mmCIF file of C-alpha atoms in Angstrom:
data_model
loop_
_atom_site.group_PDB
_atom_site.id
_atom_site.type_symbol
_atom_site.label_atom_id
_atom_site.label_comp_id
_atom_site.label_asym_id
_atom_site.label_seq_id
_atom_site.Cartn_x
_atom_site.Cartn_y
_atom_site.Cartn_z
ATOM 1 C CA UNK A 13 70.935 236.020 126.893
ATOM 2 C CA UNK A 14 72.050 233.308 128.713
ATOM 3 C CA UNK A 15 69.978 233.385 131.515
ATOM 4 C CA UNK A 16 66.852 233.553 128.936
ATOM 5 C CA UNK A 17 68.430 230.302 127.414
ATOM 6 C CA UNK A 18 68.760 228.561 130.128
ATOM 7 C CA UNK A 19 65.194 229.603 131.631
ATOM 8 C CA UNK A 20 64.041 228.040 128.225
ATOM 9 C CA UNK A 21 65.583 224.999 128.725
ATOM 10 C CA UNK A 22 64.285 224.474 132.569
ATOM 11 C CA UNK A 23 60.636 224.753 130.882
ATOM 12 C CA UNK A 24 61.721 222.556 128.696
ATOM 13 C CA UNK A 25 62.919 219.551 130.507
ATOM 14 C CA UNK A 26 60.274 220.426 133.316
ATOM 15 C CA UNK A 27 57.249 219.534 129.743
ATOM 16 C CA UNK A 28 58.588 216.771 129.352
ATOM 17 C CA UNK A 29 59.343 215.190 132.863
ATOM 18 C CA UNK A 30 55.451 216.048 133.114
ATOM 19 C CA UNK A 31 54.658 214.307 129.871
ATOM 20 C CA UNK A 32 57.110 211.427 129.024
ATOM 21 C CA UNK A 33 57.589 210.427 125.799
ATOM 22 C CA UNK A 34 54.789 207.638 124.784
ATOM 23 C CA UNK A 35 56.111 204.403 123.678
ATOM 24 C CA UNK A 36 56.329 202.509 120.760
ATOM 25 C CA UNK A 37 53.450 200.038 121.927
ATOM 26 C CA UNK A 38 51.162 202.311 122.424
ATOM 27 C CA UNK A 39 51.553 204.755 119.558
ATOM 28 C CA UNK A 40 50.868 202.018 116.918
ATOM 29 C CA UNK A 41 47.482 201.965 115.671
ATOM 30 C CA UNK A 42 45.656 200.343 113.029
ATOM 31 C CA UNK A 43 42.392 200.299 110.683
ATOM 32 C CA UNK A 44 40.863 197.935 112.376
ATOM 33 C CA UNK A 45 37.747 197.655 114.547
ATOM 34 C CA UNK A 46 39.382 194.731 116.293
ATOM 35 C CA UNK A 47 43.014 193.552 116.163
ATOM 36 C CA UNK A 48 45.752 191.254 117.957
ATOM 37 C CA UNK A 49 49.473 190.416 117.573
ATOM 38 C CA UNK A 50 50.339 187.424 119.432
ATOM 39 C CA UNK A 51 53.422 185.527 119.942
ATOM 40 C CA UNK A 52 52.923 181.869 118.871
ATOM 41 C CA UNK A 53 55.719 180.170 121.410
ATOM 42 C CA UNK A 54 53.884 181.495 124.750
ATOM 43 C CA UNK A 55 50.455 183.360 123.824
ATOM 44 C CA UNK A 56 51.616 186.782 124.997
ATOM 45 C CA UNK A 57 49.587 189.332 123.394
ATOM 46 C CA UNK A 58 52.387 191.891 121.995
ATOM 47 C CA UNK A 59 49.329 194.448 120.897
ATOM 48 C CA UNK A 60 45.988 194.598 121.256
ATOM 49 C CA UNK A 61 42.766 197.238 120.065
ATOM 50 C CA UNK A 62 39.973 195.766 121.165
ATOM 51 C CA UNK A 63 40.677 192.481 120.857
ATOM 52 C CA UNK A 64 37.953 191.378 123.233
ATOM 53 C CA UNK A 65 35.108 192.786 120.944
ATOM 54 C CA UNK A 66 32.413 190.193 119.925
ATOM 55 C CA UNK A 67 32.094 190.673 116.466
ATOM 56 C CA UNK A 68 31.491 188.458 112.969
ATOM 57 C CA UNK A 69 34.030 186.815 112.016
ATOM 58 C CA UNK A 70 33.091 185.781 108.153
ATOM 59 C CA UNK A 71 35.773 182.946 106.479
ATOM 60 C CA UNK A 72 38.245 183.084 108.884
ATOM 61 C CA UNK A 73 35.942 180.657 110.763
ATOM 62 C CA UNK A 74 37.349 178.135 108.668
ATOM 63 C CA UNK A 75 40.128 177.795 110.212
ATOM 64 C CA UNK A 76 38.896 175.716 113.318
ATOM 65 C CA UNK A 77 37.098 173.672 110.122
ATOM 66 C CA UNK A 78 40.158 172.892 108.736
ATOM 67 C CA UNK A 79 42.009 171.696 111.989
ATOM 68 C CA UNK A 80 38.520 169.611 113.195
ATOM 69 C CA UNK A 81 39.212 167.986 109.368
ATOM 70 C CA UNK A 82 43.223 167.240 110.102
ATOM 71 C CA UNK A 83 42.568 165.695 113.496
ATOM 72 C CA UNK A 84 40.028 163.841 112.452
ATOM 73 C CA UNK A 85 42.312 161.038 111.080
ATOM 74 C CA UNK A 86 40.060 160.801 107.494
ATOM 75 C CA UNK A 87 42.542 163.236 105.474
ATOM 76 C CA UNK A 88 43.591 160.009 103.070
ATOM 77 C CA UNK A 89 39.748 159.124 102.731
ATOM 78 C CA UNK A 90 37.858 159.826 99.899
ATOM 79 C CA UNK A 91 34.236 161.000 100.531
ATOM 80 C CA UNK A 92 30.979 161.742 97.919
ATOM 81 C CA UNK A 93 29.415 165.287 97.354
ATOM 82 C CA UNK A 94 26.014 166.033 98.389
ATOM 83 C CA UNK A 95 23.497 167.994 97.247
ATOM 84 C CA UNK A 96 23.033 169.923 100.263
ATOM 85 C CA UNK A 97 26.943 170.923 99.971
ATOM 86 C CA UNK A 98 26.224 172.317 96.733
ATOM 87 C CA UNK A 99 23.547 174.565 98.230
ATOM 88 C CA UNK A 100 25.845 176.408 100.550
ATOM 89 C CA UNK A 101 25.985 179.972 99.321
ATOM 90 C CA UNK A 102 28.634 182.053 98.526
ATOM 91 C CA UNK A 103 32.618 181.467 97.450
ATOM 92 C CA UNK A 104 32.588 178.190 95.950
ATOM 93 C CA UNK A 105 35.180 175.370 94.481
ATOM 94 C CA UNK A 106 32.161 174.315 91.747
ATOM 95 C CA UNK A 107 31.793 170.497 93.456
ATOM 96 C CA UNK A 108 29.525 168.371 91.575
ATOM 97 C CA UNK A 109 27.156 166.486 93.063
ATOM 98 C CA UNK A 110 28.128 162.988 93.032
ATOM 99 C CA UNK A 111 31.983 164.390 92.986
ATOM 100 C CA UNK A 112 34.690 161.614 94.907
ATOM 101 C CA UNK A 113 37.202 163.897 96.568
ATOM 102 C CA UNK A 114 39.753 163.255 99.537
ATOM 103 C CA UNK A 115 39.552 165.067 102.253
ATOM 104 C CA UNK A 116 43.070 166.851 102.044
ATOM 105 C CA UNK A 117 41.978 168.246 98.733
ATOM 106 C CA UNK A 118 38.690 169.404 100.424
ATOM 107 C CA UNK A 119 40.843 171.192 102.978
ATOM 108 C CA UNK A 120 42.987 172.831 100.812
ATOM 109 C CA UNK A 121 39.718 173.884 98.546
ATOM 110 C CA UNK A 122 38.364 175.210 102.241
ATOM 111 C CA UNK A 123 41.632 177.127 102.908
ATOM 112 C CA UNK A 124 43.026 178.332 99.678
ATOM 113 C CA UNK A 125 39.846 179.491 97.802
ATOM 114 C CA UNK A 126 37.773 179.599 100.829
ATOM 115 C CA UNK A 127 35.249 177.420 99.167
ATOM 116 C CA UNK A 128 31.714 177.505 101.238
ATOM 117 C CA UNK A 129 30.647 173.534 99.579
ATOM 118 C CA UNK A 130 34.328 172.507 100.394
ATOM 119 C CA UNK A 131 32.897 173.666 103.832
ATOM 120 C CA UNK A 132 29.752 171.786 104.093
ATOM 121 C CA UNK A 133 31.364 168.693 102.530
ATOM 122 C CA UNK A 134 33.982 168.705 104.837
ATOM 123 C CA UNK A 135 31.573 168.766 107.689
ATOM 124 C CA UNK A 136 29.756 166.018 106.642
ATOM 125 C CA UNK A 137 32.295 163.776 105.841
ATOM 126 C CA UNK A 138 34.000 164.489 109.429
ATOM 127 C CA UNK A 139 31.005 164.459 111.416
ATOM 128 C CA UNK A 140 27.937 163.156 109.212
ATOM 129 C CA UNK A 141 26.086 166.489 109.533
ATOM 130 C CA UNK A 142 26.867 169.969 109.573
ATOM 131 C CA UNK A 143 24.923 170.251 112.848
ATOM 132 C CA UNK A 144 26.849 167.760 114.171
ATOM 133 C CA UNK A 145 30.355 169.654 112.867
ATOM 134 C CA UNK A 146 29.000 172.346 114.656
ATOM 135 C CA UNK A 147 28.914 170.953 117.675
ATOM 136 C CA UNK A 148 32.047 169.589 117.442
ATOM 137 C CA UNK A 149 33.482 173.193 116.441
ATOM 138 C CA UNK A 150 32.388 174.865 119.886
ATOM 139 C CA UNK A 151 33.622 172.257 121.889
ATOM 140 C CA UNK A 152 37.041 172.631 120.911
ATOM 141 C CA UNK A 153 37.058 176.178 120.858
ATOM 142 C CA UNK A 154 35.724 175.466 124.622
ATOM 143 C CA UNK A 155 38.766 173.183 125.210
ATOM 144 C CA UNK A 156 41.309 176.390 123.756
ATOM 145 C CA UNK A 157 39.819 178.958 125.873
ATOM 146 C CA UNK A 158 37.683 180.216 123.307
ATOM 147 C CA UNK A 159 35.298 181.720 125.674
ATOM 148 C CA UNK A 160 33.947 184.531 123.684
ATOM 149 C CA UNK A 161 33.141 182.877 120.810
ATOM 150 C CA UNK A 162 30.341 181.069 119.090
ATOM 151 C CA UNK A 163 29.832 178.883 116.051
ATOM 152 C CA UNK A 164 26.456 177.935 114.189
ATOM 153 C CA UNK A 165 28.299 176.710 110.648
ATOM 154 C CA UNK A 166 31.479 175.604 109.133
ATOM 155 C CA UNK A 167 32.324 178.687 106.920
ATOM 156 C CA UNK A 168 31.367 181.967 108.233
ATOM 157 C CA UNK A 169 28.245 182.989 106.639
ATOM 158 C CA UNK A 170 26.506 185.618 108.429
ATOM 159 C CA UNK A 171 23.788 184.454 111.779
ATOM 160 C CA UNK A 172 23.587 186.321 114.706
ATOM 161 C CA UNK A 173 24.935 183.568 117.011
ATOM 162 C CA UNK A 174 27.798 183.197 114.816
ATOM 163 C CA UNK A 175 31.021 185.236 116.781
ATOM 164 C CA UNK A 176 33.929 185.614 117.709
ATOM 165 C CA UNK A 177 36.881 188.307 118.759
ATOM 166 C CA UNK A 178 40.388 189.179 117.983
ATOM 167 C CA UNK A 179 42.183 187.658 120.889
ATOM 168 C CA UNK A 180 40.030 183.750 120.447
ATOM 169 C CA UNK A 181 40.764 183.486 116.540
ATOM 170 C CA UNK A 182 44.936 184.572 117.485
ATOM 171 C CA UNK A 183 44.230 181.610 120.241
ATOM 172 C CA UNK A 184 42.761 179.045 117.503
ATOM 173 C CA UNK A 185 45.300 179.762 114.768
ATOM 174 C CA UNK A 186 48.128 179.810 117.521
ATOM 175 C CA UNK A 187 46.964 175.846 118.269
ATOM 176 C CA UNK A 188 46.585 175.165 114.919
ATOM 177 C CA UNK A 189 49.884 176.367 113.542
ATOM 178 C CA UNK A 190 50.970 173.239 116.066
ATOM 179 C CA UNK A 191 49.802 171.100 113.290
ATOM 180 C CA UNK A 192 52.490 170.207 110.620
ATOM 181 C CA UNK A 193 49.383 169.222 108.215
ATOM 182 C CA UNK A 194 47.882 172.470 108.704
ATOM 183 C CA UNK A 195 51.134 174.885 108.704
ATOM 184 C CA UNK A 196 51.620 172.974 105.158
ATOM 185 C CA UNK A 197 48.128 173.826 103.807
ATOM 186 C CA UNK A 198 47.960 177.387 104.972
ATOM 187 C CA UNK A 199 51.224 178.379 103.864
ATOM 188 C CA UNK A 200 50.725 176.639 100.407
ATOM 189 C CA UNK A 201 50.558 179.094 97.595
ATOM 190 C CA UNK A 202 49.150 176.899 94.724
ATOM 191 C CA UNK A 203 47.378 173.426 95.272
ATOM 192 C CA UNK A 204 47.189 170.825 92.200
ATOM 193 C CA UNK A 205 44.044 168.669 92.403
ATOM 194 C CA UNK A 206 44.194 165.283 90.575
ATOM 195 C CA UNK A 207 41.046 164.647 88.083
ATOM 196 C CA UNK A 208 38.313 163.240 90.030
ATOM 197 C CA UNK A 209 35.051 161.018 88.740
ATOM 198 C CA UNK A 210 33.602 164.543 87.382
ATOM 199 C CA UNK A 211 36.319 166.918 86.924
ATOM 200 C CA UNK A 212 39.445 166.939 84.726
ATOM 201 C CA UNK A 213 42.826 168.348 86.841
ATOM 202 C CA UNK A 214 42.255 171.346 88.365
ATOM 203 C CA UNK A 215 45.051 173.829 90.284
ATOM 204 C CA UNK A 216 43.423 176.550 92.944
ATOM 205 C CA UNK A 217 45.944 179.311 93.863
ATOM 206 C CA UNK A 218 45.512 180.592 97.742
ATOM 207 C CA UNK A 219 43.442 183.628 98.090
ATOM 208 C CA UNK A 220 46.026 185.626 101.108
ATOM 209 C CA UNK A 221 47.771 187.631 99.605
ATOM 210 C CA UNK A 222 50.293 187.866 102.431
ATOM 211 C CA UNK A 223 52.053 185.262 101.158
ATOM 212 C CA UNK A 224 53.148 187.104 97.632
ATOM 213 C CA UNK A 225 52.867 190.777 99.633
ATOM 214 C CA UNK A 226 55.205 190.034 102.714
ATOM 215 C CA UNK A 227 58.278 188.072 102.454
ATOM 216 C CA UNK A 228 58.264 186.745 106.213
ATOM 217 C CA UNK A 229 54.466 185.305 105.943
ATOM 218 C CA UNK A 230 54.057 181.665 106.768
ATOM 219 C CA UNK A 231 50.049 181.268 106.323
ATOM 220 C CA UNK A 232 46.926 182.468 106.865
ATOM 221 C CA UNK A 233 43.056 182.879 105.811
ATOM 222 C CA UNK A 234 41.159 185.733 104.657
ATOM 223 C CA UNK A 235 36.997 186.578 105.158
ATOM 224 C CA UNK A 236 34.604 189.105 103.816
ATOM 225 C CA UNK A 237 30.691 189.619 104.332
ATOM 226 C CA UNK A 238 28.853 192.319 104.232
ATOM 227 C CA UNK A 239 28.230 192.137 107.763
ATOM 228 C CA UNK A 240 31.807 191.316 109.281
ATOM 229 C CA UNK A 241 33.744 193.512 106.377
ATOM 230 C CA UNK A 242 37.309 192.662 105.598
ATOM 231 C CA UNK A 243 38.341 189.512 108.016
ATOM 232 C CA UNK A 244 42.174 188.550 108.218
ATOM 233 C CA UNK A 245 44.476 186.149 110.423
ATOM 234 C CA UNK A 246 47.988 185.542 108.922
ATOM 235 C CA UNK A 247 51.089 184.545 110.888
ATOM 236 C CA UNK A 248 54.868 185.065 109.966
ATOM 237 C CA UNK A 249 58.422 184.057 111.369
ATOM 238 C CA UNK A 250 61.403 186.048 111.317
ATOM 239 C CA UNK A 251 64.624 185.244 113.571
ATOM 240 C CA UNK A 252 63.025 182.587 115.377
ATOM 241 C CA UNK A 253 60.007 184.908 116.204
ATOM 242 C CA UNK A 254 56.894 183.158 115.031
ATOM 243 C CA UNK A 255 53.576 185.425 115.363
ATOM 244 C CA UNK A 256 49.889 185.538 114.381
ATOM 245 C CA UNK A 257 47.948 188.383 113.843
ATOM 246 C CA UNK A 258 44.231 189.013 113.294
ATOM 247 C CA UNK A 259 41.921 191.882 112.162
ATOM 248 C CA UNK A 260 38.215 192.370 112.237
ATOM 249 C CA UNK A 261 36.729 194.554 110.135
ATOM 250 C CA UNK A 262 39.509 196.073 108.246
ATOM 251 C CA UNK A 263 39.383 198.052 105.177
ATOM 252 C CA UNK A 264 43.639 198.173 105.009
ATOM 253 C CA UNK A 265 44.284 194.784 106.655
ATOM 254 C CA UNK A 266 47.403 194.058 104.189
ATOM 255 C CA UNK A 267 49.162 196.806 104.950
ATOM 256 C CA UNK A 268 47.893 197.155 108.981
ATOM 257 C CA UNK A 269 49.475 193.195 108.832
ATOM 258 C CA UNK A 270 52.620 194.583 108.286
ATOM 259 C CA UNK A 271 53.165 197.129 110.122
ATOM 260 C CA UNK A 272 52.561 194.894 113.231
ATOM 261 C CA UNK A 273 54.749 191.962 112.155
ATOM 262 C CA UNK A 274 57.250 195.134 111.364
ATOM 263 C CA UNK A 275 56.762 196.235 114.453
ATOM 264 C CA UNK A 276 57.084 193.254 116.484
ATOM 265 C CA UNK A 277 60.206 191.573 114.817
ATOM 266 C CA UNK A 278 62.071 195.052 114.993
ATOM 267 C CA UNK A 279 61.371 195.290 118.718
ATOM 268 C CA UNK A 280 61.150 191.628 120.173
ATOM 269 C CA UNK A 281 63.797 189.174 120.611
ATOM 270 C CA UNK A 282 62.564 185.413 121.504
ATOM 271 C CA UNK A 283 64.526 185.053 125.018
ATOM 272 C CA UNK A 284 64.741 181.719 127.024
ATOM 273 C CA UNK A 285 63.868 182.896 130.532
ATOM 274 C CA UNK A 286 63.237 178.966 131.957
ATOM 275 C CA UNK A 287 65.316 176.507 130.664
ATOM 276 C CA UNK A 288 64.363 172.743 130.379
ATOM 277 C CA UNK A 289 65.179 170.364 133.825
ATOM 278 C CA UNK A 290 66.666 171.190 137.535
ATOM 279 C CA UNK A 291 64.897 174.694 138.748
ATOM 280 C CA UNK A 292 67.485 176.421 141.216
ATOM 281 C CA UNK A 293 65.821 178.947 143.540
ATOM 282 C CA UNK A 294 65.844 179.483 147.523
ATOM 283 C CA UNK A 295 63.027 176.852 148.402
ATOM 284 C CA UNK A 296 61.936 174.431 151.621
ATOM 285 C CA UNK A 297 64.540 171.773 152.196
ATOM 286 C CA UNK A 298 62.115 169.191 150.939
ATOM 287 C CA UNK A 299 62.218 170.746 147.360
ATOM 288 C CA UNK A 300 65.804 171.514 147.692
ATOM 289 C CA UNK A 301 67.548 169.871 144.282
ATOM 290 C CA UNK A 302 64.111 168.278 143.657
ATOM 291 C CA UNK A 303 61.806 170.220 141.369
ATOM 292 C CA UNK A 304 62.247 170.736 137.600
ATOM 293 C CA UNK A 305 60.700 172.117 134.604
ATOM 294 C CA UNK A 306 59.780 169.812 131.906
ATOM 295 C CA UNK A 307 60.275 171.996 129.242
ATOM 296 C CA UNK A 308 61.710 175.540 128.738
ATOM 297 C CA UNK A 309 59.924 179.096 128.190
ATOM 298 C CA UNK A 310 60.660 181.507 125.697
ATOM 299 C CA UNK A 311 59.161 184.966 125.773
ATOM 300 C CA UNK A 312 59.584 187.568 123.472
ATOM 301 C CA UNK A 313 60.981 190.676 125.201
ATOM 302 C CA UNK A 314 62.311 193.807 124.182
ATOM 303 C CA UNK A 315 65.478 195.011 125.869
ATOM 304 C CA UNK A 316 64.072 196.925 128.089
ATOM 305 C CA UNK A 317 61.821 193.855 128.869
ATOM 306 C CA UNK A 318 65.232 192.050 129.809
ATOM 307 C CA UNK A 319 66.460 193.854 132.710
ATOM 308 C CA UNK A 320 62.877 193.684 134.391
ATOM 309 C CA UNK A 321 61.535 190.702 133.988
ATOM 310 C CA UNK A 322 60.505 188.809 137.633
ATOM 311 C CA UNK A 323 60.132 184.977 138.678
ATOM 312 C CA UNK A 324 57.624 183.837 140.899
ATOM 313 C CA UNK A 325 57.916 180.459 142.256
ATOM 314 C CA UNK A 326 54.823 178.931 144.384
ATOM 315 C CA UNK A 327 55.157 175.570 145.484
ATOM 316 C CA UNK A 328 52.679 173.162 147.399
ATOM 317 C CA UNK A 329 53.909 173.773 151.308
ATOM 318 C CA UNK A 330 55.230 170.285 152.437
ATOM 319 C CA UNK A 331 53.435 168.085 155.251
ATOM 320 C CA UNK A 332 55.237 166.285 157.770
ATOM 321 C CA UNK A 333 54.135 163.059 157.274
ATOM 322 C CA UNK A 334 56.316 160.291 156.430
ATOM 323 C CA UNK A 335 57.117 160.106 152.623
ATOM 324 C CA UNK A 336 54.805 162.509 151.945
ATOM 325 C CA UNK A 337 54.953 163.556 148.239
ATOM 326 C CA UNK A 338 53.561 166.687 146.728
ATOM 327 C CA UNK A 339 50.762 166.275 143.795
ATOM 328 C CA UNK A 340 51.716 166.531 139.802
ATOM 329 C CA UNK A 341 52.820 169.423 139.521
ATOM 330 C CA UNK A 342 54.039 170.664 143.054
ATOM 331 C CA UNK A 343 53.731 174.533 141.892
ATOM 332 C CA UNK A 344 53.346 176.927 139.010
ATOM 333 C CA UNK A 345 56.814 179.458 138.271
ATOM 334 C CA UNK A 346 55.129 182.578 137.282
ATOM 335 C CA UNK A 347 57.036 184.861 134.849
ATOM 336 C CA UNK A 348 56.086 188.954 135.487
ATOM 337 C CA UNK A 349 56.662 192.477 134.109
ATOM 338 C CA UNK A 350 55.855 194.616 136.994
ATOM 339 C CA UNK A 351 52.276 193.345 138.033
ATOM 340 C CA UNK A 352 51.182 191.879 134.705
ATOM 341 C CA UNK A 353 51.758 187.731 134.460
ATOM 342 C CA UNK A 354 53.542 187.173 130.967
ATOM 343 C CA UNK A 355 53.305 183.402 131.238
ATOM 344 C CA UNK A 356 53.619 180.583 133.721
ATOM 345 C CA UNK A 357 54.387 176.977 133.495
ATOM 346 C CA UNK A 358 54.136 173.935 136.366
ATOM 347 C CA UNK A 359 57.207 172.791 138.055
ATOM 348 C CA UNK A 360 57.136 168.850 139.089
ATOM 349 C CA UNK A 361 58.924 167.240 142.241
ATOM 350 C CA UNK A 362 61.025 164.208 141.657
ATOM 351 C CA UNK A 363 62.827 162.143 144.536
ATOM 352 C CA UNK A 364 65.811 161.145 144.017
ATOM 353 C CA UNK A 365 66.086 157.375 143.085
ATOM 354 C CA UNK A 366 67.717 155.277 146.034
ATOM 355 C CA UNK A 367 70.452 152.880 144.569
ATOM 356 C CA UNK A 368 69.252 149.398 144.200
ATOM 357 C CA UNK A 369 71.690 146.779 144.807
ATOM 358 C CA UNK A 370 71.494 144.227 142.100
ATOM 359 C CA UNK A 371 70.319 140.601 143.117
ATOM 360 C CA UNK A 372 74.040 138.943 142.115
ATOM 361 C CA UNK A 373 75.534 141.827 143.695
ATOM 362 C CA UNK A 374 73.880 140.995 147.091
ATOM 363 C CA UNK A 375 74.496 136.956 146.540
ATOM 364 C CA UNK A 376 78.022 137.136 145.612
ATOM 365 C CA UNK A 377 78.678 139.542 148.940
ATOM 366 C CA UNK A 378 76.375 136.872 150.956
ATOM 367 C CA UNK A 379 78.793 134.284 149.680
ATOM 368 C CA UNK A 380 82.162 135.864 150.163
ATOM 369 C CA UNK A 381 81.569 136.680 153.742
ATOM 370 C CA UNK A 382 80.641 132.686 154.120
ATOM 371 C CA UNK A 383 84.025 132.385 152.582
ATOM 372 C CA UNK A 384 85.894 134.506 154.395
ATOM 373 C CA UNK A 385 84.341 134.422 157.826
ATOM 374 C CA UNK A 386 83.608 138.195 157.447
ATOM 375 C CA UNK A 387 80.775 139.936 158.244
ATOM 376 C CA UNK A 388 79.939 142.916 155.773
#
C-alpha cells in the first residue's frame, strides 16, 4: 500500500515538473478583440491581447481632441457655432447654430456626453477647419509614438483610414492624464453649463460608467459604432498605482475593466528602482562620482519581479583628449527582467565645479603679503 502511494505521488510531482503551473498573467483573459493594461508612471504594458491590432476605434478618438483643445491655450475663449458643426452625425449636445460657448464647456460636452458637434466645433475653433484639426491630430500622435494609428476626424465616426490599436490609445491617454485640465474633465461626473446666447442652464452627466461602477476609477471615455462595437479606455489609482486600460470591441468592457485593474493592483506594487541624483555603479574613472539621474523610476513589480530585476548601465566610452566632455546625456541605464527591457532613462555627466576664489578674497591676500613681506 505504501509503495502504490508513493509510486502515485512520483507520477505526480514528475506531471507537474513537466507542466508548471501557468501564471497569473497569462491565465487572465478578457472579452475583448483588443485590450491593454498599462502602468501610467513608466508605460510598461502589465497585459496585453492583441494590443497591436489595427482596428476602429469609434469615440474614444476624442480623447487626443480633447488634449489638442487643452494645449491649445483658447480653453477661456468663447467661440460661435457653425452650421457645418451641427451637421456632424451621431451623439450630439443639441448646439445651435449661432450658439457662443467657451471652449472648456465644449470639452467637457466632447468628453462627458461624447457630443459629435462639440467635436466639430471644437476643431474649428482650435484649428479653423476640421481638416486642419486633423492634421494636427496625427502629428501629435506621431510625436507619442502613435505609429499604428490614423486619424481622418475629430470624433470617431466610421472611414476606413480612421484607426488605431490597443497599445497607441493606452499611449495617448497615458500623456494626457499628464494634463491637470484634462485629469479634471475626464474624471468629472456631472458638468453645469452656464446659459449661453441660445440656451437656458444646462447640466450633462458623464457617459463612463466606471466612475459610479468602480470605486478606484479616475476617468475615462467610452465609443460605440456599428463598425468598431463597444470602445473603452478608463484609468484608475489605487496605492499609488495609477493605470489605464483600453478595450476594442468589447461586448463586457465594464466588467473585463475590472478585473484587470483587480488584477493589477492585487499583484503590483509601484517600486523605486532609480532614485533621483548621484548614480553609483563600477564605471571608467572619468565617470567615477560624475553621472546622475535627473529624476527617479518607478516600476510596478510584483514580488517575484523584485528579486530579479537587472540594471544595465551604457555610457559614452571617454576620449583622451584634453577636457573632453561626453554629449547630453552620456548613456541610457536600462532596467531588465531577464531579456525583456522594462524601461530606461538617460544618465547625464556633470564635472565637478572648481572653487572660484572671490575677487576681494584674492585682493585682500595680494595686499597682506605686501604687508607682511610674505609670499603666499
Amino acid at each position: 500500500m505504501l509503495k502504490r502511494a508513493f509510486l502515485f505521488f512520483l507520477c505526480f510531482s514528475i506531471v507537474f515538473s513537466i507542466f508548471p503551473r501557468t501564471s497569473k498573467a497569462s491565465a487572465m483573459h478578457v472579452s475583448a478583440q483588443s485590450a491593454v493594461l498599462m502602468d501610467q508612471s513608466s508605460g510598461r504594458v502589465l497585459f496585453q491581447q492583441n494590443s497591436k491590432e489595427k482596428l476602429p476605434i469609434a469615440s474614444i478618438t476624442k480623447v487626443m481632441t480633447a488634449i489638442l483643445a487643452i494645449e491649445s491655450g483658447k480653453m477661456n475663449r468663447t467661440f460661435t457655432t457653425s452650421q457645418e458643426a451641427l451637421r456632424t452625425e451621431g451623439s450630439s449636445i443639441y448646439l445651435k447654430v449661432g450658439e457662443r460657448m467657451k471652449l472648456r464647456d465644449l470639452v467637457y460636452g466632447l468628453m462627458l456626453r461624447s457630443g459629435n458637434d462639440a467635436s466639430r466645433a471644437i476643431a474649428e475653433a482650435v484649428a479653423g477647419s476640421e481638416h486642419g484639426f486633423v492634421l494636427l491630430m496625427n502629428e501629435k500622435a506621431r510625436e507619442l509614438g502613435m505609429t499604428d494609428s490614423h486619424f481622418t476626424n475629430p470624433n470617431g465616426l466610421e472611414h476606413p483610414k480612421h484607426y488605431s490599436t490597443a497599445y497607441d490609445m493606452a499611449l495617448m491617454m497615458r500623456y494626457a492624464m499628464g494634463n491637470a485640465t484634462f485629469r479634471e474633465v475626464t474624471g468629472t461626473k456631472l458638468h453645469r453649463v452656464p446659459e449661453t446666447n441660445k440656451e437656458a442652464a444646462r447640466v450633462w452627466k458623464n457617459k463612463n460608467k466606471m466612475l459610479s461602477l468602480y470605486k478606484y476609477a479616475t476617468g475615462g471615455k467610452t465609443g460605440f459604432t456599428k463598425v468598431a462595437h463597444r470602445t473603452l479606455i478608463s484609468t484608475a489609482s489605487k496605492n499609488d498605482l495609477n493605470l489605464v486600460a483600453v478595450t476594442l470591441n468589447d461586448g463586457d468592457d465594464w466588467k473585463d475593466h475590472q478585473t484587470m485593474f483587480d488584477w493589477a493592483f492585487d499583484r503590483f506594487t509601484p517600486i523605486e528602482v532609480v532614485k533621483k541624483g548621484k548614480i553609483r555603479a563600477k564605471v571608467h574613472k572619468f565617470y567615477k562620482h560624475h553621472i546622475y539621474a535627473e529624476r527617479s523610476l518607478v516600476l510596478p513589480l510584483t514580488n517575484d519581479e523584485k528579486r530579479k530585476i537587472q540594471k544595465r548601465l551604457v555610457l559614452i566610452k571617454p576620449r583622451n583628449v584634453k577636457n573632453w566632455e561626453p554629449d547630453s546625456p552620456a548613456g541610457r541605464l536600462s532596467l531588465f527582467l531577464g531579456r525583456t527591457e522594462l524601461a530606461s532613462l538617460p544618465i547625464y555627466y556633470k564635472q565637478a565645479k572648481k572653487k572660484e576664489t572671490h575677487f576681494w578674497s584674492r585682493f585682500s591676500g595680494l595686499f597682506q603679503s605686501i604687508l607682511t613681506g610674505t609670499n603666499r
